[in-house]
Amino acid sequence: MPDDVLTALLRPLWLTDVFHSVWEAGGAWGVRGHEDGCAILHHMVRGGCVISFEDGSAPVELYEGDLAIFPHGTAHTFSAPERNGGHTTPLSALLPSTAAVPCLPGADPARSGCVRVGTPPYGTRMLCASLRYNPLTDPGLYGELPRIIVLRRQQLAGEPLLTATLAALPYEIERTAPGARLVALRAFETVFALSLRIALARLTEETPALRGLRHEGIGRALVAIHGAYAEPWTVESLARTAGMSRSVFSQRFKELVGETPMRRLTVRRLQEAMRLLADTSVAQQDIAGRVGYRSQVGFHLAFRKEFDVTPGAYRAEGAYRAEGAAVRSGNDPRGVRGKDGRSSEVRGQDGSSSQAR
């Protein structure tokens, strides 16, 4: 796999802040989260929980030592493994008004960031974090990631830097030394990047665009399409970038990615157009050129054909209210939402399961 795959995924993200908390839970507890524009991490320090989604898909069980990543902040419920239905507490009801409880030895209750849910004894302990990135950041290939990636304890055991960082984080986030917040952000960012590196081998087998990245030539073309979409690309120029003949490039691209190079380029440009239309500080007449269209008419026709709404109407109605049109064509107006429920499973060399669902 090319060395720059992880870089291609993470380069567009502009991480700006982190919110972290330690959770302790006991009894028949359940917490219902909401859709969030950030990457979410759950690390099971002790005990386990069950992750479920609103679409009724199969739940994902987490065990002690497991790490779950939600690249797009997809709404989910996390609850006790033995819980069967029953009441769930909205996350918004817990975090804003939680009276912090000192879960760590010597922790200051005013800043411990600890949440207790359910009833004692609190046998479950987990570290949670929300990595917030600029909502107008160009998602690039990051948008191809599934809604949840789960790495099992056995998979993490072979990653000393990752395991050491995870082990140190609950104590590091309690510190008030200068730069503590920046250190916490970088530490969680490191956990995020290392986790994606572990999962990528499996993800690139199962996700079309990521699968294409494993091919040296197709990978270069995909990085060009996602990173330099405004260039006047043709099949011929993309083939040259890939170092392949036009015919071989076109055939191999479709085999690996599942669509033609120009179709992938069109989708990428229009995803970026949606992002810019949602940013009212960008003049609408400038958007066509910024995403690679040489005429307003060409951009207008392509946008309307793809989403069944004109660029002007999309902006006037509000980007999020036009989401239905994007969903019909398989795109999301915010560009970084895994709505299809894709999952992956990372296996160790011995074939044991280390899920990335």
GROMACS .gro file of C-alpha atoms in nm:
model
  357
    1MET     CA    1   0.000   0.000   0.000
    2PRO     CA    2   0.144   0.345  -0.087
    3ASP     CA    3   0.301   0.525   0.207
    4ASP     CA    4   0.090   0.838   0.148
    5VAL     CA    5  -0.255   0.678   0.186
    6LEU     CA    6  -0.294   0.787   0.547
    7THR     CA    7  -0.161   1.133   0.460
    8ALA     CA    8  -0.412   1.161   0.176
    9LEU     CA    9  -0.693   1.081   0.420
   10LEU     CA   10  -0.590   1.314   0.701
   11ARG     CA   11  -0.425   1.605   0.518
   12PRO     CA   12  -0.752   1.795   0.455
   13LEU     CA   13  -0.864   1.787   0.820
   14TRP     CA   14  -0.802   2.094   1.030
   15LEU     CA   15  -0.838   1.979   1.390
   16THR     CA   16  -0.919   2.271   1.614
   17ASP     CA   17  -1.019   2.140   1.956
   18VAL     CA   18  -1.093   1.834   2.167
   19PHE     CA   19  -1.359   1.764   2.427
   20HIS     CA   20  -1.276   1.468   2.648
   21SER     CA   21  -1.433   1.293   2.943
   22VAL     CA   22  -1.399   0.979   3.152
   23TRP     CA   23  -1.716   0.776   3.194
   24GLU     CA   24  -1.807   0.529   3.465
   25ALA     CA   25  -2.126   0.326   3.436
   26GLY     CA   26  -2.310   0.056   3.623
   27GLY     CA   27  -2.642  -0.125   3.617
   28ALA     CA   28  -2.875  -0.117   3.315
   29TRP     CA   29  -2.748   0.211   3.172
   30GLY     CA   30  -2.785   0.358   2.825
   31VAL     CA   31  -2.682   0.689   2.665
   32ARG     CA   32  -2.822   0.819   2.336
   33GLY     CA   33  -2.583   1.041   2.143
   34HIS     CA   34  -2.657   1.287   1.864
   35GLU     CA   35  -2.515   1.356   1.520
   36ASP     CA   36  -2.199   1.561   1.562
   37GLY     CA   37  -1.961   1.724   1.319
   38CYS     CA   38  -1.648   1.574   1.469
   39ALA     CA   39  -1.454   1.252   1.507
   40ILE     CA   40  -1.549   1.056   1.820
   41LEU     CA   41  -1.334   0.806   2.011
   42HIS     CA   42  -1.447   0.553   2.274
   43HIS     CA   43  -1.179   0.351   2.453
   44MET     CA   44  -1.300   0.077   2.687
   45VAL     CA   45  -1.067   0.101   2.987
   46ARG     CA   46  -1.270  -0.147   3.194
   47GLY     CA   47  -1.577  -0.354   3.119
   48GLY     CA   48  -1.772  -0.332   2.795
   49CYS     CA   49  -2.069  -0.177   2.618
   50VAL     CA   50  -2.288  -0.215   2.311
   51ILE     CA   51  -2.301   0.039   2.027
   52SER     CA   52  -2.624   0.066   1.827
   53PHE     CA   53  -2.743   0.294   1.548
   54GLU     CA   54  -3.077   0.450   1.464
   55ASP     CA   55  -3.110   0.254   1.139
   56GLY     CA   56  -3.160  -0.074   1.324
   57SER     CA   57  -2.839  -0.233   1.195
   58ALA     CA   58  -2.669  -0.505   1.399
   59PRO     CA   59  -2.523  -0.371   1.725
   60VAL     CA   60  -2.147  -0.367   1.781
   61GLU     CA   61  -2.012  -0.503   2.108
   62LEU     CA   62  -1.707  -0.343   2.267
   63TYR     CA   63  -1.498  -0.528   2.522
   64GLU     CA   64  -1.230  -0.422   2.766
   65GLY     CA   65  -0.934  -0.275   2.581
   66ASP     CA   66  -1.123  -0.212   2.254
   67LEU     CA   67  -1.119   0.121   2.072
   68ALA     CA   68  -1.406   0.255   1.860
   69ILE     CA   69  -1.372   0.547   1.620
   70PHE     CA   70  -1.660   0.736   1.460
   71PRO     CA   71  -1.488   0.940   1.184
   72HIS     CA   72  -1.800   1.146   1.105
   73GLY     CA   73  -1.960   1.172   1.449
   74THR     CA   74  -2.250   0.947   1.347
   75ALA     CA   75  -2.530   0.941   1.605
   76HIS     CA   76  -2.525   0.624   1.816
   77THR     CA   77  -2.634   0.479   2.148
   78PHE     CA   78  -2.391   0.315   2.389
   79SER     CA   79  -2.529   0.101   2.668
   80ALA     CA   80  -2.468  -0.185   2.910
   81PRO     CA   81  -2.410  -0.523   2.737
   82GLU     CA   82  -2.682  -0.692   2.944
   83ARG     CA   83  -2.937  -0.418   2.890
   84ASN     CA   84  -3.244  -0.521   2.688
   85GLY     CA   85  -3.430  -0.214   2.565
   86GLY     CA   86  -3.551   0.031   2.825
   87HIS     CA   87  -3.481   0.397   2.884
   88THR     CA   88  -3.178   0.575   2.741
   89THR     CA   89  -3.052   0.909   2.863
   90PRO     CA   90  -2.981   1.176   2.598
   91LEU     CA   91  -2.615   1.273   2.595
   92SER     CA   92  -2.716   1.639   2.593
   93ALA     CA   93  -2.888   1.589   2.928
   94LEU     CA   94  -2.569   1.460   3.087
   95LEU     CA   95  -2.278   1.667   2.964
   96PRO     CA   96  -2.394   2.030   2.998
   97SER     CA   97  -2.518   1.993   3.354
   98THR     CA   98  -2.306   1.708   3.487
   99ALA     CA   99  -2.169   1.764   3.834
  100ALA     CA  100  -1.816   1.638   3.784
  101VAL     CA  101  -1.717   1.347   4.005
  102PRO     CA  102  -1.349   1.285   4.084
  103CYS     CA  103  -1.291   0.945   3.919
  104LEU     CA  104  -0.913   0.965   3.932
  105PRO     CA  105  -0.701   0.968   4.248
  106GLY     CA  106  -0.645   1.327   4.350
  107ALA     CA  107  -0.858   1.467   4.069
  108ASP     CA  108  -1.009   1.811   4.107
  109PRO     CA  109  -1.391   1.771   4.079
  110ALA     CA  110  -1.416   2.109   3.909
  111ARG     CA  111  -1.221   1.992   3.608
  112SER     CA  112  -1.216   1.612   3.617
  113GLY     CA  113  -1.449   1.580   3.318
  114CYS     CA  114  -1.588   1.259   3.465
  115VAL     CA  115  -1.944   1.142   3.405
  116ARG     CA  116  -2.119   0.868   3.600
  117VAL     CA  117  -2.430   0.704   3.461
  118GLY     CA  118  -2.651   0.423   3.586
  119THR     CA  119  -2.621   0.280   3.934
  120PRO     CA  120  -2.328   0.158   4.144
  121PRO     CA  121  -2.115  -0.042   4.142
  122TYR     CA  122  -1.962   0.128   3.840
  123GLY     CA  123  -1.793  -0.164   3.669
  124THR     CA  124  -1.757   0.002   3.327
  125ARG     CA  125  -1.501   0.272   3.261
  126MET     CA  126  -1.436   0.437   2.927
  127LEU     CA  127  -1.243   0.731   2.788
  128CYS     CA  128  -1.438   0.938   2.535
  129ALA     CA  129  -1.326   1.224   2.314
  130SER     CA  130  -1.464   1.444   2.039
  131LEU     CA  131  -1.201   1.568   1.796
  132ARG     CA  132  -1.344   1.878   1.638
  133TYR     CA  133  -1.237   1.989   1.294
  134ASN     CA  134  -1.327   2.300   1.099
  135PRO     CA  135  -1.680   2.234   0.964
  136LEU     CA  136  -1.586   2.392   0.631
  137THR     CA  137  -1.272   2.184   0.591
  138ASP     CA  138  -1.250   2.004   0.257
  139PRO     CA  139  -1.301   1.636   0.357
  140GLY     CA  140  -1.134   1.484   0.051
  141LEU     CA  141  -1.089   1.108   0.077
  142TYR     CA  142  -1.169   1.122   0.449
  143GLY     CA  143  -1.537   1.123   0.350
  144GLU     CA  144  -1.494   0.766   0.222
  145LEU     CA  145  -1.437   0.623   0.571
  146PRO     CA  146  -1.715   0.408   0.724
  147ARG     CA  147  -1.926   0.540   1.009
  148ILE     CA  148  -1.752   0.328   1.274
  149ILE     CA  149  -1.414   0.158   1.301
  150VAL     CA  150  -1.358  -0.083   1.588
  151LEU     CA  151  -1.012  -0.207   1.681
  152ARG     CA  152  -0.994  -0.497   1.923
  153ARG     CA  153  -0.752  -0.518   2.213
  154GLN     CA  154  -0.554  -0.793   2.038
  155GLN     CA  155  -0.500  -0.565   1.740
  156LEU     CA  156  -0.384  -0.276   1.959
  157ALA     CA  157  -0.138  -0.495   2.148
  158GLY     CA  158   0.110  -0.479   1.861
  159GLU     CA  159   0.112  -0.099   1.860
  160PRO     CA  160   0.326   0.018   2.156
  161LEU     CA  161   0.296   0.391   2.083
  162LEU     CA  162  -0.081   0.371   2.055
  163THR     CA  163  -0.127   0.160   2.369
  164ALA     CA  164   0.109   0.379   2.570
  165THR     CA  165  -0.072   0.696   2.461
  166LEU     CA  166  -0.411   0.548   2.545
  167ALA     CA  167  -0.288   0.436   2.886
  168ALA     CA  168  -0.147   0.781   2.967
  169LEU     CA  169  -0.440   0.990   2.842
  170PRO     CA  170  -0.676   0.957   3.145
  171TYR     CA  171  -0.403   1.101   3.365
  172GLU     CA  172  -0.263   1.351   3.116
  173ILE     CA  173  -0.600   1.520   3.066
  174GLU     CA  174  -0.616   1.593   3.440
  175ARG     CA  175  -0.304   1.808   3.431
  176THR     CA  176  -0.309   2.188   3.441
  177ALA     CA  177   0.047   2.244   3.322
  178PRO     CA  178   0.103   2.509   3.053
  179GLY     CA  179  -0.016   2.389   2.714
  180ALA     CA  180  -0.219   2.105   2.866
  181ARG     CA  181  -0.509   2.153   2.624
  182LEU     CA  182  -0.280   2.156   2.321
  183VAL     CA  183  -0.100   1.844   2.446
  184ALA     CA  184  -0.434   1.668   2.492
  185LEU     CA  185  -0.544   1.762   2.139
  186ARG     CA  186  -0.220   1.634   1.987
  187ALA     CA  187  -0.232   1.315   2.195
  188PHE     CA  188  -0.586   1.233   2.083
  189GLU     CA  189  -0.489   1.326   1.728
  190THR     CA  190  -0.203   1.077   1.751
  191VAL     CA  191  -0.441   0.806   1.873
  192PHE     CA  192  -0.672   0.886   1.583
  193ALA     CA  193  -0.399   0.870   1.318
  194LEU     CA  194  -0.241   0.552   1.455
  195SER     CA  195  -0.579   0.382   1.474
  196LEU     CA  196  -0.657   0.465   1.112
  197ARG     CA  197  -0.317   0.330   1.011
  198ILE     CA  198  -0.402  -0.005   1.169
  199ALA     CA  199  -0.743  -0.018   1.003
  200LEU     CA  200  -0.640   0.103   0.659
  201ALA     CA  201  -0.522  -0.231   0.522
  202ARG     CA  202  -0.871  -0.376   0.567
  203LEU     CA  203  -1.054  -0.056   0.478
  204THR     CA  204  -0.873  -0.026   0.147
  205GLU     CA  205  -0.997  -0.373   0.055
  206GLU     CA  206  -1.362  -0.293   0.121
  207THR     CA  207  -1.413   0.074   0.031
  208PRO     CA  208  -1.397   0.147  -0.345
  209ALA     CA  209  -1.208   0.476  -0.341
  210LEU     CA  210  -0.974   0.357  -0.067
  211ARG     CA  211  -0.923   0.026  -0.246
  212GLY     CA  212  -0.803   0.221  -0.548
  213LEU     CA  213  -0.540   0.390  -0.332
  214ARG     CA  214  -0.358   0.059  -0.293
  215HIS     CA  215  -0.278   0.060  -0.665
  216GLU     CA  216   0.023   0.283  -0.724
  217GLY     CA  217  -0.104   0.448  -1.044
  218ILE     CA  218  -0.476   0.462  -0.958
  219GLY     CA  219  -0.381   0.589  -0.613
  220ARG     CA  220  -0.194   0.883  -0.765
  221ALA     CA  221  -0.494   0.963  -0.984
  222LEU     CA  222  -0.735   0.948  -0.689
  223VAL     CA  223  -0.517   1.176  -0.479
  224ALA     CA  224  -0.506   1.418  -0.774
  225ILE     CA  225  -0.885   1.407  -0.818
  226HIS     CA  226  -0.956   1.464  -0.451
  227GLY     CA  227  -0.681   1.714  -0.384
  228ALA     CA  228  -0.660   1.907  -0.712
  229TYR     CA  229  -1.019   1.877  -0.840
  230ALA     CA  230  -1.013   2.230  -0.985
  231GLU     CA  231  -0.746   2.138  -1.242
  232PRO     CA  232  -0.866   2.086  -1.602
  233TRP     CA  233  -0.836   1.708  -1.584
  234THR     CA  234  -0.911   1.479  -1.874
  235VAL     CA  235  -0.890   1.101  -1.887
  236GLU     CA  236  -0.565   1.142  -2.079
  237SER     CA  237  -0.403   1.374  -1.823
  238LEU     CA  238  -0.515   1.154  -1.532
  239ALA     CA  239  -0.371   0.851  -1.712
  240ARG     CA  240  -0.039   1.035  -1.748
  241THR     CA  241  -0.047   1.115  -1.376
  242ALA     CA  242  -0.102   0.746  -1.309
  243GLY     CA  243   0.177   0.649  -1.547
  244MET     CA  244  -0.059   0.429  -1.747
  245SER     CA  245  -0.205   0.418  -2.095
  246ARG     CA  246  -0.550   0.574  -2.137
  247SER     CA  247  -0.728   0.245  -2.204
  248VAL     CA  248  -0.560   0.048  -1.926
  249PHE     CA  249  -0.609   0.336  -1.682
  250SER     CA  250  -0.981   0.371  -1.759
  251GLN     CA  251  -1.043  -0.001  -1.726
  252ARG     CA  252  -0.843  -0.047  -1.407
  253PHE     CA  253  -0.991   0.264  -1.245
  254LYS     CA  254  -1.345   0.141  -1.299
  255GLU     CA  255  -1.258  -0.208  -1.176
  256LEU     CA  256  -1.107  -0.077  -0.852
  257VAL     CA  257  -1.317   0.231  -0.778
  258GLY     CA  258  -1.647   0.121  -0.928
  259GLU     CA  259  -1.698   0.425  -1.151
  260THR     CA  260  -1.519   0.608  -1.431
  261PRO     CA  261  -1.245   0.865  -1.359
  262MET     CA  262  -1.456   1.152  -1.490
  263ARG     CA  263  -1.757   1.043  -1.284
  264ARG     CA  264  -1.539   1.042  -0.971
  265LEU     CA  265  -1.407   1.387  -1.065
  266THR     CA  266  -1.759   1.523  -1.117
  267VAL     CA  267  -1.878   1.393  -0.781
  268ARG     CA  268  -1.572   1.536  -0.607
  269ARG     CA  269  -1.619   1.879  -0.766
  270LEU     CA  270  -1.985   1.892  -0.676
  271GLN     CA  271  -1.917   1.784  -0.319
  272GLU     CA  272  -1.681   2.077  -0.291
  273ALA     CA  273  -1.938   2.304  -0.455
  274MET     CA  274  -2.190   2.206  -0.187
  275ARG     CA  275  -1.941   2.292   0.083
  276LEU     CA  276  -1.875   2.634  -0.071
  277LEU     CA  277  -2.245   2.703  -0.122
  278ALA     CA  278  -2.297   2.640   0.248
  279ASP     CA  279  -2.036   2.908   0.323
  280THR     CA  280  -2.215   3.233   0.247
  281SER     CA  281  -1.887   3.428   0.269
  282VAL     CA  282  -1.796   3.279  -0.071
  283ALA     CA  283  -1.948   3.464  -0.365
  284GLN     CA  284  -2.169   3.229  -0.563
  285GLN     CA  285  -2.031   3.346  -0.897
  286ASP     CA  286  -1.682   3.237  -0.788
  287ILE     CA  287  -1.775   2.879  -0.702
  288ALA     CA  288  -1.783   2.734  -1.053
  289GLY     CA  289  -1.423   2.834  -1.118
  290ARG     CA  290  -1.305   2.724  -0.776
  291VAL     CA  291  -1.429   2.369  -0.831
  292GLY     CA  292  -1.298   2.331  -1.185
  293TYR     CA  293  -1.579   2.442  -1.415
  294ARG     CA  294  -1.486   2.681  -1.693
  295SER     CA  295  -1.839   2.821  -1.731
  296GLN     CA  296  -2.128   2.905  -1.503
  297VAL     CA  297  -2.366   2.728  -1.740
  298GLY     CA  298  -2.169   2.402  -1.727
  299PHE     CA  299  -2.157   2.414  -1.349
  300HIS     CA  300  -2.528   2.498  -1.322
  301LEU     CA  301  -2.629   2.208  -1.547
  302ALA     CA  302  -2.400   1.956  -1.373
  303PHE     CA  303  -2.519   2.058  -1.027
  304ARG     CA  304  -2.887   2.042  -1.123
  305LYS     CA  305  -2.846   1.706  -1.295
  306GLU     CA  306  -2.672   1.558  -0.990
  307PHE     CA  307  -2.892   1.697  -0.713
  308ASP     CA  308  -3.215   1.801  -0.884
  309VAL     CA  309  -3.176   2.155  -0.754
  310THR     CA  310  -2.990   2.457  -0.888
  311PRO     CA  311  -2.690   2.603  -0.703
  312GLY     CA  312  -2.881   2.923  -0.636
  313ALA     CA  313  -3.182   2.740  -0.496
  314TYR     CA  314  -2.955   2.522  -0.284
  315ARG     CA  315  -2.796   2.825  -0.123
  316ALA     CA  316  -3.124   3.016  -0.090
  317GLU     CA  317  -3.306   2.726   0.075
  318GLY     CA  318  -3.017   2.649   0.304
  319ALA     CA  319  -2.766   2.370   0.239
  320TYR     CA  320  -2.899   2.134   0.500
  321ARG     CA  321  -3.262   2.164   0.389
  322ALA     CA  322  -3.154   2.046   0.043
  323GLU     CA  323  -2.995   1.736   0.191
  324GLY     CA  324  -3.264   1.510   0.051
  325ALA     CA  325  -3.156   1.586  -0.304
  326ALA     CA  326  -2.799   1.491  -0.220
  327VAL     CA  327  -2.903   1.167  -0.053
  328ARG     CA  328  -3.094   1.063  -0.366
  329SER     CA  329  -2.770   1.075  -0.564
  330GLY     CA  330  -2.561   0.911  -0.294
  331ASN     CA  331  -2.386   1.227  -0.175
  332ASP     CA  332  -2.415   1.419   0.147
  333PRO     CA  333  -2.413   1.802   0.141
  334ARG     CA  334  -2.171   1.816   0.427
  335GLY     CA  335  -1.936   1.576   0.258
  336VAL     CA  336  -1.833   1.385   0.570
  337ARG     CA  337  -2.124   1.170   0.675
  338GLY     CA  338  -2.118   0.794   0.654
  339LYS     CA  339  -2.488   0.730   0.593
  340ASP     CA  340  -2.464   0.395   0.424
  341GLY     CA  341  -2.378   0.198   0.736
  342ARG     CA  342  -2.058   0.063   0.582
  343SER     CA  343  -1.850  -0.145   0.817
  344SER     CA  344  -1.516  -0.316   0.806
  345GLU     CA  345  -1.346  -0.586   1.006
  346VAL     CA  346  -0.975  -0.585   1.073
  347ARG     CA  347  -0.825  -0.928   1.134
  348GLY     CA  348  -0.493  -1.018   1.289
  349GLN     CA  349  -0.237  -1.228   1.110
  350ASP     CA  350  -0.378  -1.538   1.276
  351GLY     CA  351  -0.721  -1.466   1.131
  352SER     CA  352  -0.868  -1.359   1.464
  353SER     CA  353  -1.129  -1.088   1.441
  354SER     CA  354  -1.040  -0.732   1.533
  355GLN     CA  355  -1.342  -0.553   1.403
  356ALA     CA  356  -1.355  -0.222   1.230
  357ARG     CA  357  -1.728  -0.198   1.177
   0.00000   0.00000   0.00000
